[in-house]
Short mmCIF file of C-alpha atoms in Angstrom, two decimals:
data_model
loop_
_atom_site.label_atom_id
_atom_site.label_comp_id
_atom_site.label_asym_id
_atom_site.label_seq_id
_atom_site.Cartn_x
_atom_site.Cartn_y
_atom_site.Cartn_z
CA MET A 1 115.83 -66.47 14.48
CA PRO A 2 115.38 -67.04 18.26
CA PRO A 3 113.91 -64.23 20.38
CA LYS A 4 116.36 -62.00 22.17
CA ALA A 5 116.75 -62.43 25.92
CA SER A 6 115.73 -59.46 28.00
CA THR A 7 118.61 -57.48 29.50
CA ARG A 8 116.34 -55.89 32.08
CA LEU A 9 117.11 -56.74 35.70
CA THR A 10 114.42 -57.29 38.24
CA PRO A 11 114.67 -54.84 41.14
CA VAL A 12 115.72 -56.18 44.51
CA ARG A 13 113.15 -55.62 47.26
CA LEU A 14 114.70 -55.12 50.67
CA GLN A 15 112.93 -55.70 53.95
CA THR A 16 111.52 -52.49 55.39
CA ILE A 17 112.76 -51.25 58.74
CA ASN A 18 111.21 -48.76 61.13
CA HIS A 19 114.40 -47.15 62.40
CA LEU A 20 118.17 -47.45 62.31
CA ARG A 21 119.97 -47.71 65.63
CA VAL A 22 123.21 -49.11 66.98
CA ARG A 23 122.81 -50.72 70.38
CA ARG A 24 125.13 -49.47 73.10
CA PRO A 25 127.65 -47.56 70.98
CA ASN A 26 129.34 -46.10 74.09
CA LYS A 27 131.64 -48.63 75.71
CA HIS A 28 132.50 -48.10 79.35
CA GLN A 29 136.18 -48.36 80.19
CA GLY A 30 137.05 -50.38 83.25
CA ASN A 31 139.09 -48.98 86.10
CA PRO A 32 142.78 -49.93 85.63
CA CYS A 33 143.28 -50.15 89.43
CA VAL A 34 140.75 -52.97 89.92
CA ALA A 35 143.24 -55.74 89.11
CA ILE A 36 145.83 -54.39 91.55
CA MET A 37 143.19 -53.95 94.25
CA SER A 38 141.94 -57.53 93.87
CA SER A 39 145.54 -58.79 94.08
CA MET A 40 146.11 -56.80 97.24
CA LEU A 41 142.87 -58.03 98.83
CA SER A 42 143.72 -61.65 98.04
CA CYS A 43 147.20 -61.10 99.51
CA TRP A 44 145.64 -59.69 102.68
CA ALA A 45 143.22 -62.64 102.84
CA SER A 46 146.01 -65.20 102.57
CA ALA A 47 148.76 -63.53 104.63
CA GLY A 48 146.74 -61.32 106.95
CA ALA A 49 146.92 -57.54 106.96
CA THR A 50 150.68 -57.44 107.46
CA MET A 51 152.84 -54.84 105.82
CA GLU A 52 155.77 -57.17 105.01
CA GLY A 53 154.07 -59.50 102.55
CA CYS A 54 151.77 -57.09 100.71
CA GLY A 55 153.80 -53.85 100.82
CA ALA A 56 154.72 -53.89 97.12
CA LEU A 57 151.10 -54.36 96.07
CA GLU A 58 150.02 -51.56 98.39
CA GLN A 59 152.56 -49.19 96.81
CA GLN A 60 151.37 -50.14 93.33
CA LEU A 61 147.77 -49.48 94.34
CA ARG A 62 148.64 -46.10 95.85
CA ALA A 63 150.53 -45.10 92.68
CA CYS A 64 147.59 -46.21 90.51
CA MET A 65 145.03 -44.34 92.62
CA ASP A 66 147.14 -41.16 92.73
CA ALA A 67 147.70 -41.12 88.95
CA PRO A 68 145.51 -38.68 87.02
CA LYS A 69 142.41 -40.15 85.40
CA PRO A 70 142.50 -40.50 81.62
CA LYS A 71 140.25 -38.14 79.71
CA ALA A 72 136.82 -39.58 79.09
CA GLN A 73 136.02 -40.18 75.46
CA GLY A 74 133.13 -38.26 73.97
CA ARG A 75 129.83 -39.95 73.37
CA SER A 76 129.36 -41.66 70.04
CA THR A 77 127.26 -39.70 67.54
CA ILE A 78 126.47 -42.66 65.30
CA ASN A 79 122.78 -42.87 66.27
CA TYR A 80 122.31 -39.15 65.59
CA HIS A 81 123.77 -39.50 62.11
CA LEU A 82 121.74 -42.64 61.41
CA MET A 83 118.51 -40.81 62.32
CA ARG A 84 119.57 -37.89 60.15
CA MET A 85 120.33 -40.08 57.13
CA PHE A 86 117.42 -42.54 57.55
CA PRO A 87 114.98 -40.74 55.18
CA ASN A 88 117.58 -41.00 52.40
CA VAL A 89 118.09 -44.71 53.05
CA ARG A 90 114.39 -45.50 53.35
CA GLY A 91 113.45 -43.79 50.12
CA PRO A 92 110.12 -42.22 49.17
CA GLN A 93 107.09 -43.45 51.06
CA LYS A 94 103.49 -43.61 49.98
CA LYS A 95 101.50 -40.87 51.71
CA GLU A 96 98.19 -41.66 53.35
CA SER A 97 95.34 -39.73 51.83
CA VAL A 98 92.92 -38.14 54.27
CA LEU A 99 89.34 -37.72 53.20
CA GLY A 100 87.71 -35.06 55.13
#
């Protein structure tokens, strides 16, 4: 009778890490009026600062600048929660013994 194969699995050793952190979780939103302003400036550069050619762009820019700003999104709390949960992810650590 051949010997039975072991059903025991070898544990997987993961690489140790010092801390968990997401880099730059807060994305800055660009100003929506920048595209209209650059169009108006290029129109002024090509046609001169005349009201006839660039009047529509100027009205669009004024409307964009006078519109209320959108509410800023709150800061991301992902790094706080990662720091809070890190001891559970890391697992038990061997304590250094102090002889004194």
